[in-house]
mmCIF file of C-alpha atoms and ligand atoms in Angstrom:
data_model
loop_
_atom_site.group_PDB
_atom_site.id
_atom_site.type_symbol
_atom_site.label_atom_id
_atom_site.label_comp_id
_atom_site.label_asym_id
_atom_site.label_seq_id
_atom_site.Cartn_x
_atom_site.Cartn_y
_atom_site.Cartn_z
ATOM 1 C CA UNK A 280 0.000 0.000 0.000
ATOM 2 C CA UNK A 281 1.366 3.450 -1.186
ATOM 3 C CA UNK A 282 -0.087 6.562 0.549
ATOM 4 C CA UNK A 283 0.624 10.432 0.845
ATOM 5 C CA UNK A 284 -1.139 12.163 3.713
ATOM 6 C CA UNK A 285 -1.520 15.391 2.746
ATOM 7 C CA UNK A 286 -2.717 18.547 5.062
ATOM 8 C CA UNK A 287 -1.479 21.651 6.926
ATOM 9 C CA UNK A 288 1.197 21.327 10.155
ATOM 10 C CA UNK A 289 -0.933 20.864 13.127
ATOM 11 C CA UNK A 290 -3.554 18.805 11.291
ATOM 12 C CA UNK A 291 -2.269 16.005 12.835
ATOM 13 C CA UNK A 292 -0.325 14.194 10.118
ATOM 14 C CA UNK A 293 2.232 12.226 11.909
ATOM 15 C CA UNK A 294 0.095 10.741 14.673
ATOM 16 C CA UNK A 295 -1.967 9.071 11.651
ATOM 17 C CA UNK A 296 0.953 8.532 9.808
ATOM 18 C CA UNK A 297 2.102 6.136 12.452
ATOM 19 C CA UNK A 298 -1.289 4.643 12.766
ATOM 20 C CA UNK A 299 -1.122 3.700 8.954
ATOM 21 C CA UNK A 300 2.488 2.155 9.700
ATOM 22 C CA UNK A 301 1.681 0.264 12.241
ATOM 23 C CA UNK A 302 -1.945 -0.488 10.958
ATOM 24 C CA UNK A 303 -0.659 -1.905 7.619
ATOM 25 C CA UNK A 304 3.084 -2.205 8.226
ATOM 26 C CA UNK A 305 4.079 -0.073 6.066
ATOM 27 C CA UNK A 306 6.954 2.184 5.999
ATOM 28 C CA UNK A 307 6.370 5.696 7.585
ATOM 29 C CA UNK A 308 8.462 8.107 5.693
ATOM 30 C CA UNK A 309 8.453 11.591 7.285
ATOM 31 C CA UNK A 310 10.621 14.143 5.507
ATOM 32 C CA UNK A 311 10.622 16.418 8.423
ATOM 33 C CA UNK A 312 11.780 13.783 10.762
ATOM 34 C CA UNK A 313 14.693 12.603 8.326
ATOM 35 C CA UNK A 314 15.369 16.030 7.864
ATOM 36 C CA UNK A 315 15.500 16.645 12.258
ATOM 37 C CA UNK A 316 17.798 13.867 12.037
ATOM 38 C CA UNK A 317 20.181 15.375 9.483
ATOM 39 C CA UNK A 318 20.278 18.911 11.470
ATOM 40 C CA UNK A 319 21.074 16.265 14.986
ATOM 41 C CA UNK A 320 23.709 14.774 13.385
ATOM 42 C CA UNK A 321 25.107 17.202 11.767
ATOM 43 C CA UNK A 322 25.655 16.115 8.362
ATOM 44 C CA UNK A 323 25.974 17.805 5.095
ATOM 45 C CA UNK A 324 22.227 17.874 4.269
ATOM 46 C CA UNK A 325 21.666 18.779 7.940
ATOM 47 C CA UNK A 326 24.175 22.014 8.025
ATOM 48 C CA UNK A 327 22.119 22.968 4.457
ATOM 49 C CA UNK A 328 18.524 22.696 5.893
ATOM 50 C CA UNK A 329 18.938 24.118 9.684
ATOM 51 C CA UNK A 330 18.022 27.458 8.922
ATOM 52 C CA UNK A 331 15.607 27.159 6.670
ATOM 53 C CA UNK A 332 13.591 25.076 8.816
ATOM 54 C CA UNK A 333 14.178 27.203 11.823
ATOM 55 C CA UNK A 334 12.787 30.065 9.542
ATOM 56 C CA UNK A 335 9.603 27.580 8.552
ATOM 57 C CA UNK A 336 10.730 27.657 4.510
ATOM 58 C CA UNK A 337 11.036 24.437 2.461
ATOM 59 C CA UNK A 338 14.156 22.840 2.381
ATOM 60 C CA UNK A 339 15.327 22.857 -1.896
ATOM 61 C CA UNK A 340 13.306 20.297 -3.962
ATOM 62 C CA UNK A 341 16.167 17.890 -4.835
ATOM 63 C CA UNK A 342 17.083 17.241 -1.387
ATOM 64 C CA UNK A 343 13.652 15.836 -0.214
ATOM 65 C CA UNK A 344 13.307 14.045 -3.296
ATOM 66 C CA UNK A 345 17.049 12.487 -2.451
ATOM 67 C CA UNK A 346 16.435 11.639 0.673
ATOM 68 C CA UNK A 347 12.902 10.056 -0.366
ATOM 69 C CA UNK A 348 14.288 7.836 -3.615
ATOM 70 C CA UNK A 349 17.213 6.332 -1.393
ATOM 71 C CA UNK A 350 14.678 5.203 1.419
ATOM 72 C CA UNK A 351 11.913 4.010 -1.053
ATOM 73 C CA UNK A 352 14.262 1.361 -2.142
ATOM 74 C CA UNK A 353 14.845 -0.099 1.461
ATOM 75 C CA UNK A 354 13.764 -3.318 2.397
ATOM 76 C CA UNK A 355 11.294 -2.120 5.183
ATOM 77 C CA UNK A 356 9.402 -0.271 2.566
ATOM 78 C CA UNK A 357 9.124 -3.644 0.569
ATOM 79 C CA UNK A 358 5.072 -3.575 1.678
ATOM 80 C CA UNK A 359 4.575 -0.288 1.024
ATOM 81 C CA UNK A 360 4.816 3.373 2.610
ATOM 82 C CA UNK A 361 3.151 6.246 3.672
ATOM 83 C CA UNK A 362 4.529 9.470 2.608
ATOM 84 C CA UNK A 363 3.937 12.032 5.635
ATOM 85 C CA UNK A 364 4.931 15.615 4.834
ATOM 86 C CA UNK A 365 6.535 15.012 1.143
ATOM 87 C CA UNK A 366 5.493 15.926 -1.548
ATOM 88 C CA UNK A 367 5.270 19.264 -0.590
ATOM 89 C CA UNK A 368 5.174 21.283 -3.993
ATOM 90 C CA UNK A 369 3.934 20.469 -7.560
ATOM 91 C CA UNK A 370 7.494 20.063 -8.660
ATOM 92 C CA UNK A 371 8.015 17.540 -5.936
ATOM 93 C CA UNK A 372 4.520 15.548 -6.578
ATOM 94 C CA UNK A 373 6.040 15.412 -9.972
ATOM 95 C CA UNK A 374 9.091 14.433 -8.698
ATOM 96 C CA UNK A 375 7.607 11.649 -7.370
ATOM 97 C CA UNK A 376 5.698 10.963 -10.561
ATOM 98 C CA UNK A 377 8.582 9.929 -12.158
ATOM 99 C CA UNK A 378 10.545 8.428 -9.693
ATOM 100 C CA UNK A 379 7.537 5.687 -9.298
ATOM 101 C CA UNK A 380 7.129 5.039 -12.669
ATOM 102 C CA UNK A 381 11.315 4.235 -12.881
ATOM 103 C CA UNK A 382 10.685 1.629 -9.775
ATOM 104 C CA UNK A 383 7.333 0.106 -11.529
ATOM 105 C CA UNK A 384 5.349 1.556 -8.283
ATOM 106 C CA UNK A 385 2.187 3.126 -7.964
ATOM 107 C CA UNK A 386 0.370 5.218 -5.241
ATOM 108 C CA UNK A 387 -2.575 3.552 -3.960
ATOM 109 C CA UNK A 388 -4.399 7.011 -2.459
ATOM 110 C CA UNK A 389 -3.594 10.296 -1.228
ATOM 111 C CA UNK A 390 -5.547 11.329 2.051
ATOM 112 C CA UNK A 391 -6.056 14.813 2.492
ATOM 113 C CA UNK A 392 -6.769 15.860 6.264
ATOM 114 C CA UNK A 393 -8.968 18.992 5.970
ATOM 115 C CA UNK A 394 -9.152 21.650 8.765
ATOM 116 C CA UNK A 395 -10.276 24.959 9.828
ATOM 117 C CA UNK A 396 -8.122 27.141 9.303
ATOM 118 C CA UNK A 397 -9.079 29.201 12.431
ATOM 119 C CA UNK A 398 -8.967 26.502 14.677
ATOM 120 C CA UNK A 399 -5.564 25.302 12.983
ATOM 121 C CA UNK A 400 -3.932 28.473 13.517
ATOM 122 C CA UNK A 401 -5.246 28.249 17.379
ATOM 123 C CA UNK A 402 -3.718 24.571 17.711
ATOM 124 C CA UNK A 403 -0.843 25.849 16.668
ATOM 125 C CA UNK A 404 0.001 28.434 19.154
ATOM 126 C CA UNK A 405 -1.247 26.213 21.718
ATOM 127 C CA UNK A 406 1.917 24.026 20.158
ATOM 128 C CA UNK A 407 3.890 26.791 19.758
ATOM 129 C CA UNK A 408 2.991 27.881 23.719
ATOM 130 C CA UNK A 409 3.385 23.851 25.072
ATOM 131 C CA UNK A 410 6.825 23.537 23.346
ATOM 132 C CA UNK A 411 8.577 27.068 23.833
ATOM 133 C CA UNK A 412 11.658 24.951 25.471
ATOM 134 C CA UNK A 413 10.655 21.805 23.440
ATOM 135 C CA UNK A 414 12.876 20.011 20.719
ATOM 136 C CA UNK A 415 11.486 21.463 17.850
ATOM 137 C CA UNK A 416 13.288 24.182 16.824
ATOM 138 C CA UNK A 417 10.410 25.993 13.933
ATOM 139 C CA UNK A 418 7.768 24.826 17.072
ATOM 140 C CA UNK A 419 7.769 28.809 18.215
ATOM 141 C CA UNK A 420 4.725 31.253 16.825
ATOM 142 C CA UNK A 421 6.301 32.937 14.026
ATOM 143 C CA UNK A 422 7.479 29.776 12.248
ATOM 144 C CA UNK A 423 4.569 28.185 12.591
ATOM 145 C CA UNK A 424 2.495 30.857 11.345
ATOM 146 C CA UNK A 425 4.826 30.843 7.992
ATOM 147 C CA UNK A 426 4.604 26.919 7.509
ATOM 148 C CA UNK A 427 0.867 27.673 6.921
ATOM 149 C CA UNK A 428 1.397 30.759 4.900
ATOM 150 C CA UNK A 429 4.068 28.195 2.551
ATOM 151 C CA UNK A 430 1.407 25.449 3.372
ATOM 152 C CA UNK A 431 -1.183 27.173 1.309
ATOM 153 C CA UNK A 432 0.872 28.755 -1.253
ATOM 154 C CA UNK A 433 2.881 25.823 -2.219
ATOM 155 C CA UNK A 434 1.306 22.721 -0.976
ATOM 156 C CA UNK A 435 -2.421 23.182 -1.196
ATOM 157 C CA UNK A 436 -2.065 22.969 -5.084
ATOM 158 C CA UNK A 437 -1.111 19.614 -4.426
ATOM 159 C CA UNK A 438 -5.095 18.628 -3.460
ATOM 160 C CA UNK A 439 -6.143 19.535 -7.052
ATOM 161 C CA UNK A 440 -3.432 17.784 -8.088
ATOM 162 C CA UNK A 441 -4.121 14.680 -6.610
ATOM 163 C CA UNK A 442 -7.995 14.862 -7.558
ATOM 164 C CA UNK A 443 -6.986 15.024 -11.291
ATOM 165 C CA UNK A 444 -5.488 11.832 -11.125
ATOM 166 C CA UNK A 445 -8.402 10.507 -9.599
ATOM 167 C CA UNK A 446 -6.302 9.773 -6.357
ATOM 168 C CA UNK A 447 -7.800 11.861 -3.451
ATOM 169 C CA UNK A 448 -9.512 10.973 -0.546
ATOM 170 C CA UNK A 449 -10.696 13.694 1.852
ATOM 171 C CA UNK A 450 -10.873 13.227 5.872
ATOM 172 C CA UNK A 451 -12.094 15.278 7.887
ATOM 173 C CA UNK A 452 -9.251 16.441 10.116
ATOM 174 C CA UNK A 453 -10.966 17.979 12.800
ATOM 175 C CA UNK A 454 -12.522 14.762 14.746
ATOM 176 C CA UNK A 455 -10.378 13.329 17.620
ATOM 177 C CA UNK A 456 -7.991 11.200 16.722
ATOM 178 C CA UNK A 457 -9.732 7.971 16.900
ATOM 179 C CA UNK A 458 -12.299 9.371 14.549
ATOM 180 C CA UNK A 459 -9.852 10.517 12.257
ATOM 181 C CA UNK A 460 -8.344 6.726 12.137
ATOM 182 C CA UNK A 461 -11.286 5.007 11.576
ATOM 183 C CA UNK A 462 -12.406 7.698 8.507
ATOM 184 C CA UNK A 463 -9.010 6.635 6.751
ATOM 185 C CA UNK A 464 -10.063 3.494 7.580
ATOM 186 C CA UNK A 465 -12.612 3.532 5.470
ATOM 187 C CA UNK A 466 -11.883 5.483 2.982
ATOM 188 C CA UNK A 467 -9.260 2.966 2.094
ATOM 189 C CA UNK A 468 -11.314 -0.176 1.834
ATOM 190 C CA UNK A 469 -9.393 -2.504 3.837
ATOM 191 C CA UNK A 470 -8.856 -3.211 7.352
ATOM 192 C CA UNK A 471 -5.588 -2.740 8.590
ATOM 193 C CA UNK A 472 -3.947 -5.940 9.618
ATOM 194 C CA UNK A 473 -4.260 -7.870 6.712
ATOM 195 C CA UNK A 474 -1.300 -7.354 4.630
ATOM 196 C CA UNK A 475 0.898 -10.204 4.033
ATOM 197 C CA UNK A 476 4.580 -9.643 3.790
ATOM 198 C CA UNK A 477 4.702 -9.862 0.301
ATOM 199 C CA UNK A 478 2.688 -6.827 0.224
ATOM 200 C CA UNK A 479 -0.516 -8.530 -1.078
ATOM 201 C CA UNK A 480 -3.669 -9.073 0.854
ATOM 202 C CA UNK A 481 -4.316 -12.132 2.963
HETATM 203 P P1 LIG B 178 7.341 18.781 9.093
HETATM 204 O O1 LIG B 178 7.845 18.031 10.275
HETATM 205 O O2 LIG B 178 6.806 17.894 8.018
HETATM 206 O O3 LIG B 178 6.396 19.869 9.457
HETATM 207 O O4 LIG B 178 8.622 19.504 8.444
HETATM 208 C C1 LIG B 178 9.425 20.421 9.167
HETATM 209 C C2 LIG B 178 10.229 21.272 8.210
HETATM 210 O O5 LIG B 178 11.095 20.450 7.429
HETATM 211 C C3 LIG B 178 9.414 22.048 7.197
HETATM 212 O O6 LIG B 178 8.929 23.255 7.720
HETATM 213 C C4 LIG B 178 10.449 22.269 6.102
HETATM 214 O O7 LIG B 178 11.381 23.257 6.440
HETATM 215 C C5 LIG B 178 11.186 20.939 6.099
HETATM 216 N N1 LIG B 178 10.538 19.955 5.195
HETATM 217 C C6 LIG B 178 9.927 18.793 5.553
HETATM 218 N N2 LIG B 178 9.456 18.147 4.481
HETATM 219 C C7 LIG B 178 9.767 18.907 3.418
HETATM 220 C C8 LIG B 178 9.522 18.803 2.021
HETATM 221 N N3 LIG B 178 8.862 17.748 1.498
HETATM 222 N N4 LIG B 178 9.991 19.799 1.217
HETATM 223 C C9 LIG B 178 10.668 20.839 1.707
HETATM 224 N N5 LIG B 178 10.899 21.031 3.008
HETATM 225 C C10 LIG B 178 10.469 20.069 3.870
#
């Protein structure tokens, strides 16, 4: 099973992310995570991408893709993945395109978790307020407030993207998060727990 989850920061993306992993054991691929990890241990891609997360921007296109087309190819994505904050423009959803057609892959379904603006904004300073000494350094106001502003300029043309091909699936992001779980749930069409290791159903 091949998957994007697509929707704002604070919409609540990684917590469902790891649901789907551990749901359909599939291979959680978080850009911003790999990304955390590069800026912790300091390597090359790391020194490149500090700032410009600390600021909220995206990181350049051809690193994210990179990182992505190296980790696609590892055995614990052999079932499948779920692509949680990538792609995050049109030229990286195209990116993507082509990179899956070279490996003979195809996505499955992109879930979009919608929210209210308002209230995003709102969970987000609460975030912002909970985590002022926390380990995230683009977790203060400011930063946040920009990942929304580059959220809707860059990656909200992704949705009509995705419904072109025929491939989205919309979720209401607002519902607690056991709501939220059992929506994806369904909108996939098969319970999670059934995958076999060779990545068919049982
Ligand atoms: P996230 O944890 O997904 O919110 O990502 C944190 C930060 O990492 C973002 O604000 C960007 O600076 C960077 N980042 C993560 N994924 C991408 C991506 N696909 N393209 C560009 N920048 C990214």
């Amino acid at each position: 099973m091949r998957l994007i989850l697509l929707g704002p920061p604070g919409a609540g993306k990684g917590t469902q992310a790891a649901r789907l992993r551990d749901g359909y054991g599939i291979c959680q691929l978080s850009t911003g995570d790999m990304l955390r990890a590069a800026v912790a241990a300091g390597t090359p891609i790391g020194l490149k991408a500090k700032d410009i997360m600390e600021r909220g921007d995206l990181v350049p296109d051809e690193v994210v893709v990179g990182i992505i087309s190296e980790r696609i190819d590892q055995p614990d994505c052999a079932n499948g993945f779920i692509l949680d904050g990538f792609p995050r423009t049109v030229a990286q959803a195209e990116a993507l395109d082509r990179l899956l057609l070279e490996k003979g892959l195809a996505l499955e379904a992109v879930i979009e978790l919608s929210v209210d603006e308002a209230i995003l904004i709102e969970r987000i300073e609460k975030r912002a307020r909970e985590s002022a000494d926390g380990p995230r350094a683009d977790d203060n106001a400011d930063a946040l407030r920009k990942r929304v502003e580059v959220y809707r300029a860059q990656t909200e043309p992704l949705i009509a993207y995705y419904e072109e091909l025929g491939l989205l699936r919309r979720v209401d992001g607002m519902a607690d998060i056991d709501t939220v779980w059992s929506e994806i749930v369904d909108v996939l069409g098969s319970a999670p727990g059934r995958q076999t290791a060779a990545g068919g159903r049982a």
